[in-house]
Coordinates of C-alpha atoms and ligand atoms in Angstrom, one line a residue:
M1 CA -26.7 2.7 3.3
E2 CA -24.2 0.1 2.2
G3 CA -24.2 -0.5 -1.6
I4 CA -25.8 2.8 -2.4
P5 CA -23.6 5.2 -4.4
M6 CA -23.0 8.4 -2.4
N7 CA -24.0 11.8 -3.7
P8 CA -21.8 14.2 -1.8
D9 CA -24.5 16.9 -1.7
L10 CA -27.1 14.5 -0.3
S11 CA -24.8 13.1 2.2
R12 CA -23.9 16.6 3.5
R13 CA -27.5 17.5 3.8
H14 CA -28.1 14.2 5.5
F15 CA -25.3 15.0 7.9
L16 CA -26.7 18.4 8.7
A17 CA -30.2 17.2 9.1
V18 CA -29.8 14.2 11.3
A19 CA -29.0 14.2 15.0
P20 CA -25.3 14.0 15.7
A21 CA -23.9 10.5 16.2
A22 CA -23.8 9.0 19.6
G23 CA -21.2 10.8 21.6
A24 CA -21.1 13.8 19.3
A25 CA -23.3 15.7 21.8
L26 CA -20.3 15.6 24.2
A27 CA -18.2 17.7 21.8
P28 CA -18.4 20.9 23.7
G29 CA -17.0 19.0 26.8
K30 CA -13.4 18.8 27.8
P31 CA -11.0 16.9 25.5
A32 CA -10.5 13.3 26.7
L33 CA -6.8 14.0 27.0
L34 CA -7.6 16.6 29.6
G35 CA -10.0 14.3 31.5
G36 CA -13.2 14.8 29.5
A37 CA -15.5 12.0 28.1
K38 CA -14.4 10.3 24.9
V39 CA -16.2 11.0 21.7
R40 CA -16.2 7.2 21.0
A41 CA -16.0 4.4 23.6
E42 CA -16.5 1.3 21.4
A43 CA -13.8 -0.3 19.2
F44 CA -13.7 0.1 15.5
P45 CA -14.4 -3.1 13.4
A46 CA -11.9 -5.8 14.1
W47 CA -9.7 -7.2 11.3
P48 CA -9.7 -9.9 9.8
I49 CA -13.3 -10.7 9.2
F50 CA -14.1 -14.4 8.8
D51 CA -16.8 -17.0 9.4
Q52 CA -17.7 -20.7 8.5
R53 CA -16.5 -20.0 4.9
E54 CA -12.8 -19.8 6.1
E55 CA -13.3 -22.6 8.6
Q56 CA -14.7 -25.0 6.1
A57 CA -12.1 -24.1 3.5
L58 CA -9.3 -24.7 5.9
L59 CA -10.7 -28.0 7.1
A60 CA -11.1 -29.2 3.5
V61 CA -7.5 -28.6 2.7
L62 CA -6.4 -30.1 6.0
R63 CA -8.4 -33.3 5.5
S64 CA -7.3 -33.6 1.8
G65 CA -3.7 -33.9 2.9
R66 CA -2.8 -31.8 -0.2
W67 CA -1.1 -28.9 1.5
Y68 CA 1.1 -27.5 -1.2
R69 CA 0.5 -26.2 -4.7
G70 CA 2.1 -29.2 -6.3
S71 CA -0.5 -31.6 -5.0
G72 CA -3.6 -29.4 -4.5
S73 CA -5.7 -27.1 -6.7
H74 CA -6.4 -24.1 -4.4
V75 CA -3.4 -22.0 -5.4
K76 CA -4.1 -22.6 -9.0
N77 CA -7.8 -21.7 -8.5
F78 CA -6.8 -18.6 -6.6
E79 CA -4.5 -17.5 -9.4
A80 CA -7.3 -17.9 -12.0
A81 CA -9.8 -16.0 -9.7
Y82 CA -7.4 -13.1 -9.0
S83 CA -6.6 -12.8 -12.8
T84 CA -10.3 -12.7 -13.5
L85 CA -11.0 -10.2 -10.8
T86 CA -8.2 -7.8 -11.9
G87 CA -8.5 -8.4 -15.6
A88 CA -4.8 -9.5 -15.8
K89 CA -3.7 -12.1 -18.3
Q90 CA -1.7 -14.0 -15.8
C91 CA -1.2 -14.3 -12.1
L92 CA 1.4 -16.0 -9.9
A93 CA 0.7 -16.5 -6.2
T94 CA 3.7 -16.0 -4.0
A95 CA 4.7 -16.5 -0.3
N96 CA 4.2 -12.7 0.4
G97 CA 4.4 -9.3 -1.1
T98 CA 8.1 -9.0 -0.5
S99 CA 8.7 -12.1 -2.6
A100 CA 6.4 -10.9 -5.3
L101 CA 8.7 -7.8 -5.6
L102 CA 11.8 -9.9 -5.3
I103 CA 10.7 -12.3 -8.1
S104 CA 9.8 -9.3 -10.3
L105 CA 13.2 -7.7 -9.9
N106 CA 14.8 -11.0 -10.7
V107 CA 12.8 -11.8 -13.8
L108 CA 13.4 -8.2 -15.0
D109 CA 17.1 -8.9 -14.6
V110 CA 18.0 -6.4 -11.9
Q111 CA 21.6 -7.2 -11.0
A112 CA 24.3 -6.0 -8.7
G113 CA 25.4 -2.5 -9.9
D114 CA 22.0 -1.6 -11.4
E115 CA 19.8 1.2 -10.1
V116 CA 16.1 1.1 -9.2
L117 CA 13.9 4.2 -8.8
I118 CA 11.5 4.0 -5.8
P119 CA 9.5 6.4 -3.6
P120 CA 10.7 7.3 0.0
Y121 CA 7.1 7.3 1.3
T122 CA 6.5 3.5 1.5
F123 CA 6.9 0.4 3.6
T124 CA 10.5 -0.7 4.0
A125 CA 10.0 -3.9 1.9
T126 CA 10.0 -1.7 -1.2
V127 CA 13.7 -0.7 -0.6
N128 CA 14.7 -4.0 1.0
V129 CA 14.1 -6.0 -2.2
V130 CA 16.3 -3.5 -4.1
L131 CA 19.1 -3.9 -1.5
R132 CA 18.8 -7.8 -1.7
Q133 CA 19.7 -7.5 -5.4
H134 CA 22.8 -5.4 -4.6
A135 CA 21.2 -2.7 -6.6
L136 CA 21.2 1.0 -5.7
P137 CA 17.8 2.4 -4.5
V138 CA 17.4 5.9 -5.9
F139 CA 14.6 7.8 -4.2
V140 CA 12.2 10.0 -6.1
D141 CA 10.6 12.7 -3.9
T142 CA 6.9 12.6 -3.0
D143 CA 4.0 14.7 -4.3
P144 CA 2.6 15.7 -0.9
R145 CA -0.9 16.3 -2.2
T146 CA -1.3 12.7 -3.1
F147 CA 1.4 11.0 -1.0
Q148 CA 2.6 9.3 -4.2
M149 CA 5.9 9.3 -6.1
D150 CA 6.3 12.7 -7.8
A151 CA 6.4 11.8 -11.5
T152 CA 7.8 15.2 -12.4
K153 CA 11.0 14.4 -10.4
V154 CA 11.8 11.0 -12.1
E155 CA 13.6 11.9 -15.3
P156 CA 16.7 13.8 -13.9
L157 CA 17.4 10.7 -11.7
I158 CA 17.6 8.2 -14.6
T159 CA 21.1 7.1 -15.5
G160 CA 22.5 4.5 -18.0
N161 CA 22.3 1.9 -15.1
T162 CA 18.6 2.6 -14.2
R163 CA 17.0 -0.8 -14.6
V164 CA 13.5 -0.5 -13.2
L165 CA 11.1 2.2 -12.2
M166 CA 9.1 0.9 -9.1
P167 CA 6.3 3.3 -8.0
V168 CA 4.0 2.3 -5.1
H169 CA 0.2 2.8 -5.0
L170 CA 0.5 4.0 -1.5
G171 CA -2.4 3.6 0.9
G172 CA -4.6 2.2 -1.9
N173 CA -4.4 5.6 -3.7
V174 CA -3.0 5.4 -7.2
C175 CA 0.3 7.0 -8.4
D176 CA 0.4 9.1 -11.6
L177 CA 0.4 6.0 -13.8
D178 CA 0.1 7.8 -17.2
A179 CA 3.1 10.1 -16.5
L180 CA 5.2 7.2 -15.1
L181 CA 4.3 4.8 -17.8
A182 CA 5.2 7.4 -20.4
I183 CA 8.6 7.9 -18.9
A184 CA 9.2 4.1 -18.7
R185 CA 8.3 3.7 -22.3
R186 CA 10.3 6.7 -23.6
R187 CA 13.4 5.6 -21.6
K188 CA 12.8 1.9 -22.2
I189 CA 12.8 1.1 -18.5
P190 CA 10.5 -1.7 -17.2
L191 CA 8.0 -0.6 -14.6
I192 CA 7.0 -2.7 -11.5
E193 CA 3.8 -1.6 -9.7
D194 CA 4.1 -2.1 -6.0
A195 CA 0.4 -2.5 -5.5
C196 CA 0.8 -4.2 -2.1
Q197 CA -1.7 -1.7 -0.5
A198 CA -4.0 -1.3 -3.5
H199 CA -6.1 -4.4 -4.2
L200 CA -8.7 -3.5 -6.8
A201 CA -7.8 0.2 -7.0
E202 CA -8.3 1.5 -10.5
W203 CA -6.7 3.9 -12.9
K204 CA -9.0 5.0 -15.8
G205 CA -11.3 2.1 -15.0
R206 CA -8.7 -0.6 -15.2
K207 CA -7.3 -2.4 -12.1
V208 CA -3.8 -1.3 -10.9
G209 CA -1.2 -4.0 -11.1
T210 CA -2.2 -4.7 -14.8
Y211 CA -0.3 -1.6 -16.2
G212 CA 3.3 -2.4 -15.4
D213 CA 5.5 -5.2 -16.6
T214 CA 4.5 -6.8 -13.3
G215 CA 2.1 -5.7 -10.5
C216 CA 2.8 -7.0 -7.0
F217 CA 0.3 -7.6 -4.2
S218 CA 0.5 -8.5 -0.5
F219 CA -2.0 -10.5 1.5
Q220 CA -0.2 -10.0 4.8
A221 CA -2.5 -9.7 7.8
S222 CA -3.0 -5.9 7.7
K223 CA -3.8 -5.7 4.0
N224 CA -7.3 -5.3 2.5
L225 CA -7.1 -9.0 1.2
N226 CA -5.6 -11.1 3.9
S227 CA -4.4 -14.7 4.4
G228 CA -2.0 -13.9 7.3
E229 CA 0.9 -14.0 4.8
G230 CA 0.7 -14.2 1.0
G231 CA 1.3 -12.4 -2.2
A232 CA 0.7 -12.3 -5.9
I233 CA 2.1 -11.0 -9.2
L234 CA 0.1 -9.9 -12.2
F235 CA 1.5 -10.2 -15.7
N236 CA 0.4 -9.4 -19.2
D237 CA 3.3 -11.5 -20.7
E238 CA 3.1 -15.2 -20.5
D239 CA 6.8 -15.7 -20.9
L240 CA 7.6 -13.4 -18.0
R241 CA 5.0 -15.4 -15.9
E242 CA 6.8 -18.6 -16.8
R243 CA 10.2 -17.2 -15.7
A244 CA 8.6 -16.0 -12.5
Y245 CA 7.0 -19.3 -11.9
A246 CA 10.4 -21.0 -12.3
F247 CA 12.1 -18.5 -10.0
H248 CA 9.5 -19.0 -7.2
N249 CA 9.8 -22.7 -7.6
N250 CA 13.5 -23.2 -7.0
G251 CA 14.2 -22.5 -10.7
S252 CA 12.0 -25.3 -11.8
G253 CA 9.6 -24.1 -14.5
L254 CA 6.3 -25.5 -16.0
R255 CA 7.9 -26.1 -19.4
A256 CA 9.9 -29.3 -19.4
I257 CA 13.6 -28.7 -20.1
G258 CA 14.9 -32.2 -20.0
A259 CA 15.8 -34.6 -17.2
N260 CA 14.4 -34.6 -13.7
F261 CA 16.2 -32.2 -11.5
A262 CA 17.3 -30.0 -14.4
Y263 CA 16.5 -26.3 -13.8
A264 CA 15.5 -23.4 -15.9
S265 CA 17.2 -20.8 -13.7
S266 CA 18.4 -20.2 -10.2
G267 CA 15.5 -19.4 -7.8
A268 CA 14.1 -19.9 -4.4
N269 CA 11.1 -21.5 -2.8
L270 CA 8.6 -18.6 -2.6
R271 CA 5.4 -20.6 -3.0
L272 CA 2.0 -19.9 -1.4
T273 CA 0.5 -22.8 0.5
E274 CA -2.9 -24.4 -0.2
F275 CA -4.1 -23.2 3.2
Q276 CA -3.5 -19.6 2.4
A277 CA -5.1 -19.9 -1.1
A278 CA -8.2 -21.5 0.5
I279 CA -8.5 -18.5 2.9
L280 CA -8.0 -16.0 0.1
L281 CA -10.7 -17.6 -2.0
A282 CA -13.1 -17.4 1.0
Q283 CA -12.0 -13.8 1.8
M284 CA -12.6 -12.8 -1.8
T285 CA -16.3 -13.5 -1.4
R286 CA -16.5 -10.4 0.7
L287 CA -14.1 -8.2 -1.1
D288 CA -16.6 -6.3 -3.4
Q289 CA -18.8 -5.3 -0.5
Q290 CA -15.9 -4.2 1.7
I291 CA -14.5 -2.1 -1.1
R292 CA -17.8 -0.4 -1.7
T293 CA -18.3 0.4 2.0
R294 CA -14.7 1.7 2.4
T295 CA -15.1 4.0 -0.7
E296 CA -18.5 5.3 0.5
N297 CA -17.2 6.0 4.0
A298 CA -14.0 7.5 2.8
K299 CA -15.8 9.9 0.4
Y300 CA -18.2 10.9 3.3
L301 CA -15.3 11.4 5.7
T302 CA -13.4 13.4 3.1
A303 CA -16.5 15.7 2.7
L304 CA -16.8 16.1 6.5
L305 CA -13.1 17.0 7.0
K306 CA -13.1 19.4 4.1
E307 CA -15.7 21.5 5.9
S308 CA -12.9 23.0 8.0
P309 CA -9.3 23.6 7.4
G310 CA -6.4 21.7 9.1
L311 CA -6.8 18.1 8.1
E312 CA -6.6 17.8 4.4
P313 CA -7.3 14.3 2.9
A314 CA -4.9 13.0 0.3
A315 CA -5.9 14.1 -3.2
M316 CA -6.2 11.6 -6.1
Y317 CA -4.9 12.1 -9.6
P318 CA -7.7 12.6 -12.2
G319 CA -6.9 9.1 -13.6
C320 CA -7.7 7.4 -10.2
T321 CA -11.2 6.0 -10.7
N322 CA -11.1 3.9 -7.6
N323 CA -9.0 4.4 -4.4
A324 CA -8.7 1.1 -2.4
Y325 CA -8.2 3.0 0.9
H326 CA -5.8 0.7 2.6
L327 CA -5.2 3.9 4.6
F328 CA -7.1 7.1 4.9
M329 CA -4.3 9.6 4.8
A330 CA -4.5 13.3 5.5
R331 CA -2.1 16.2 6.1
Y332 CA -2.3 18.1 9.4
D333 CA -1.8 21.8 9.6
P334 CA -1.1 23.0 13.2
Q335 CA -2.0 26.6 12.2
A336 CA -5.7 25.5 12.1
F337 CA -5.3 24.0 15.6
A338 CA -3.9 27.0 17.5
G339 CA -0.3 25.7 16.9
L340 CA -1.0 22.3 18.4
P341 CA 1.9 20.0 17.3
R342 CA 0.9 17.0 15.1
D343 CA 2.1 14.5 17.7
K344 CA -0.1 16.0 20.4
F345 CA -3.0 16.1 18.0
L346 CA -2.5 12.4 17.4
K347 CA -2.5 11.8 21.2
A348 CA -5.6 13.9 21.7
L349 CA -7.4 12.1 18.9
S350 CA -6.5 8.7 20.2
A351 CA -7.7 9.7 23.6
E352 CA -11.1 10.5 22.0
G353 CA -11.3 6.8 21.0
I354 CA -10.2 7.4 17.4
P355 CA -7.0 5.3 16.7
C356 CA -4.6 7.2 14.4
S357 CA -0.9 7.4 13.6
G358 CA 1.6 9.7 12.1
G359 CA 2.6 7.2 9.4
Y360 CA 6.0 6.6 7.9
S361 CA 9.3 8.1 8.8
P362 CA 11.5 9.2 5.8
L363 CA 12.8 5.9 4.4
N364 CA 15.6 7.4 2.3
T365 CA 17.5 8.6 5.4
Q366 CA 17.2 5.4 7.5
P367 CA 20.7 4.5 8.6
F368 CA 20.4 0.9 7.5
I369 CA 20.3 2.0 3.8
R370 CA 23.6 3.9 4.1
N371 CA 25.1 1.0 6.1
T372 CA 24.1 -1.4 3.3
I373 CA 25.3 0.6 0.4
Y374 CA 28.7 1.3 2.1
S375 CA 29.2 -2.4 2.8
R376 CA 31.9 -4.6 1.3
G377 CA 29.8 -6.1 -1.4
Y378 CA 28.3 -2.8 -2.5
K379 CA 31.7 -1.2 -2.8
R380 CA 32.6 -3.8 -5.4
C381 CA 29.4 -2.8 -7.4
F382 CA 29.5 1.0 -7.2
S383 CA 32.3 3.5 -7.6
E384 CA 33.0 5.9 -4.8
K385 CA 32.0 8.6 -7.1
R386 CA 28.5 7.1 -7.7
L387 CA 28.0 6.7 -4.0
Q388 CA 29.0 10.3 -3.3
Q389 CA 26.6 11.4 -6.0
W390 CA 23.9 9.2 -4.4
E391 CA 24.4 11.1 -1.1
V392 CA 23.9 14.4 -2.8
Q393 CA 20.8 13.2 -4.7
N394 CA 19.3 11.5 -1.7
R395 CA 17.3 14.5 -0.5
C396 CA 13.5 14.4 -0.6
P397 CA 12.5 17.6 1.2
A398 CA 8.8 17.4 0.2
N399 CA 8.7 13.9 1.7
D400 CA 10.6 15.0 4.8
K401 CA 7.9 17.6 5.4
L402 CA 5.0 15.2 4.6
C403 CA 6.3 12.8 7.2
T404 CA 5.9 15.5 9.9
E405 CA 2.3 16.3 8.7
A406 CA 0.7 13.0 7.9
V407 CA -2.2 11.5 9.9
W408 CA -3.4 8.0 9.1
F409 CA -6.5 6.0 9.8
T410 CA -6.4 2.3 9.0
Q411 CA -8.7 0.5 6.5
N412 CA -10.7 -1.4 9.2
M413 CA -12.0 1.9 10.5
L414 CA -13.8 2.4 7.1
I415 CA -15.8 -0.8 7.0
G416 CA -18.3 0.0 9.8
P417 CA -21.4 2.2 9.6
R418 CA -21.4 5.8 8.3
S419 CA -21.9 7.1 11.9
D420 CA -18.3 6.0 12.6
M421 CA -17.2 8.7 10.1
D422 CA -19.3 11.2 11.9
Q423 CA -17.5 10.4 15.1
I424 CA -14.1 10.7 13.6
A425 CA -15.0 14.2 12.2
E426 CA -16.6 15.1 15.5
A427 CA -13.5 14.2 17.5
V428 CA -11.4 16.3 15.1
R429 CA -13.8 19.2 15.5
K430 CA -13.7 18.9 19.3
I431 CA -9.9 19.0 19.3
R432 CA -10.0 22.1 17.0
T433 CA -12.4 23.8 19.4
H434 CA -10.2 23.1 22.4
A435 CA -6.8 23.3 20.6
A436 CA -5.6 26.3 22.7
D437 CA -6.3 24.4 26.0
L438 CA -4.4 21.4 24.6
V439 CA -1.5 23.5 23.6
R440 CA -1.3 24.9 27.2
A441 CA -1.8 21.6 28.9
Ligands
PLP501 C1 3.0 -4.8 2.8 C2 3.9 -4.2 1.8 C3 4.9 -4.9 1.1 C4 5.4 -6.3 1.6 O1 4.4 -7.2 1.6 P1 4.6 -8.5 2.6 O2 3.5 -9.4 2.2 O3 4.5 -8.0 4.0 O4 5.9 -9.1 2.3 C5 5.6 -4.3 0.1 N1 5.3 -3.0 -0.2 C6 4.3 -2.3 0.4 C7 4.0 -0.9 -0.1 C8 3.6 -2.9 1.4 O5 2.7 -2.1 2.0

């Protein structure tokens, strides 16, 4: 079935017509958490996936003795290949996704005392890079239907010091780019796309990461394109790419500016190695197929889960023409499960052999953020009045609620056969059927 576009009607009929997946027949039995048999005994596909392609690529770099981008060609080749794949004009490979964001903030001139708008439903790196600049992270509440930054809540938070709008394409789903880009243009604020979880996701047929002033990607081990660690930035502007190149290369740009050891800017060493680029080029040979399989499986799982209430998959904005499904995210409603609390549902589902998690805690209320913005350095950058106002603004009730409802499945669970989706749905059904027993247990 891989590679065949899915017709939701057909797949539903297929689902109803065929025998239940292995293990599904056990559904009427006791929940595994209460001592019954598991719906699924075998592990989901392991991640990463690799073979001789990676081995040979790594050995070639090793034997060449050209291990860094200054002496080899793999990093350069990867940048060209990733630009082509995404349709971006320019690409810069970086040490990781965090440094891609950090470089972006620097070349867009985010300084101490500036403000950056970010979502609270994201990985901590999104806020960490803002704090490294001594800028103020201003959190925009989440649209719980999509798990993305709520574009309707951005404008009231913009001040004269707002320097960058930095939405995230969370989970491989796409934020409301049209609305956010319109605000960025109207208010003349640069936009950074944190696309660290959204490799090859699309908005209106064009790859994400190519819409903003920069688009940042991570190739950390858990991500859909993986070299252990690694990152990249996409640009449409050659000059911005040149400044980013210089920043990531200790301030030394490609354009000659005079004598040796003369520098275009301050910077850091945030370069990708030749080894990582070689792995990425090998991993990219599988990317298309993996994306197609994830999308087909995710669509099928969405249709299965929507047959009953209680586990509502994240919606997509109409402009999202491809969801990269780094995560399969859904909202849990205990009402549909006899009042079974979310955390107990997660335990019961894990016990059935379906790994799952409750996802992020609210980032905006993590104590480390307050501790940082009340530190000595920050007090020199922001008035007491601004910090007090930040406290009042820093409420994201929709996000707080979402963090209590979320259920995540990771991307590797979507790259196996379709019958894996049948088992996920079967385990959910089994828990729903026995929810009252689980509540009492
Ligand atoms: C993974 C991730 C990052 C950071 O990437 P690293 O490569 O781990 O530094 C940033 N933002 C988001 C949303 C991420 O998921």
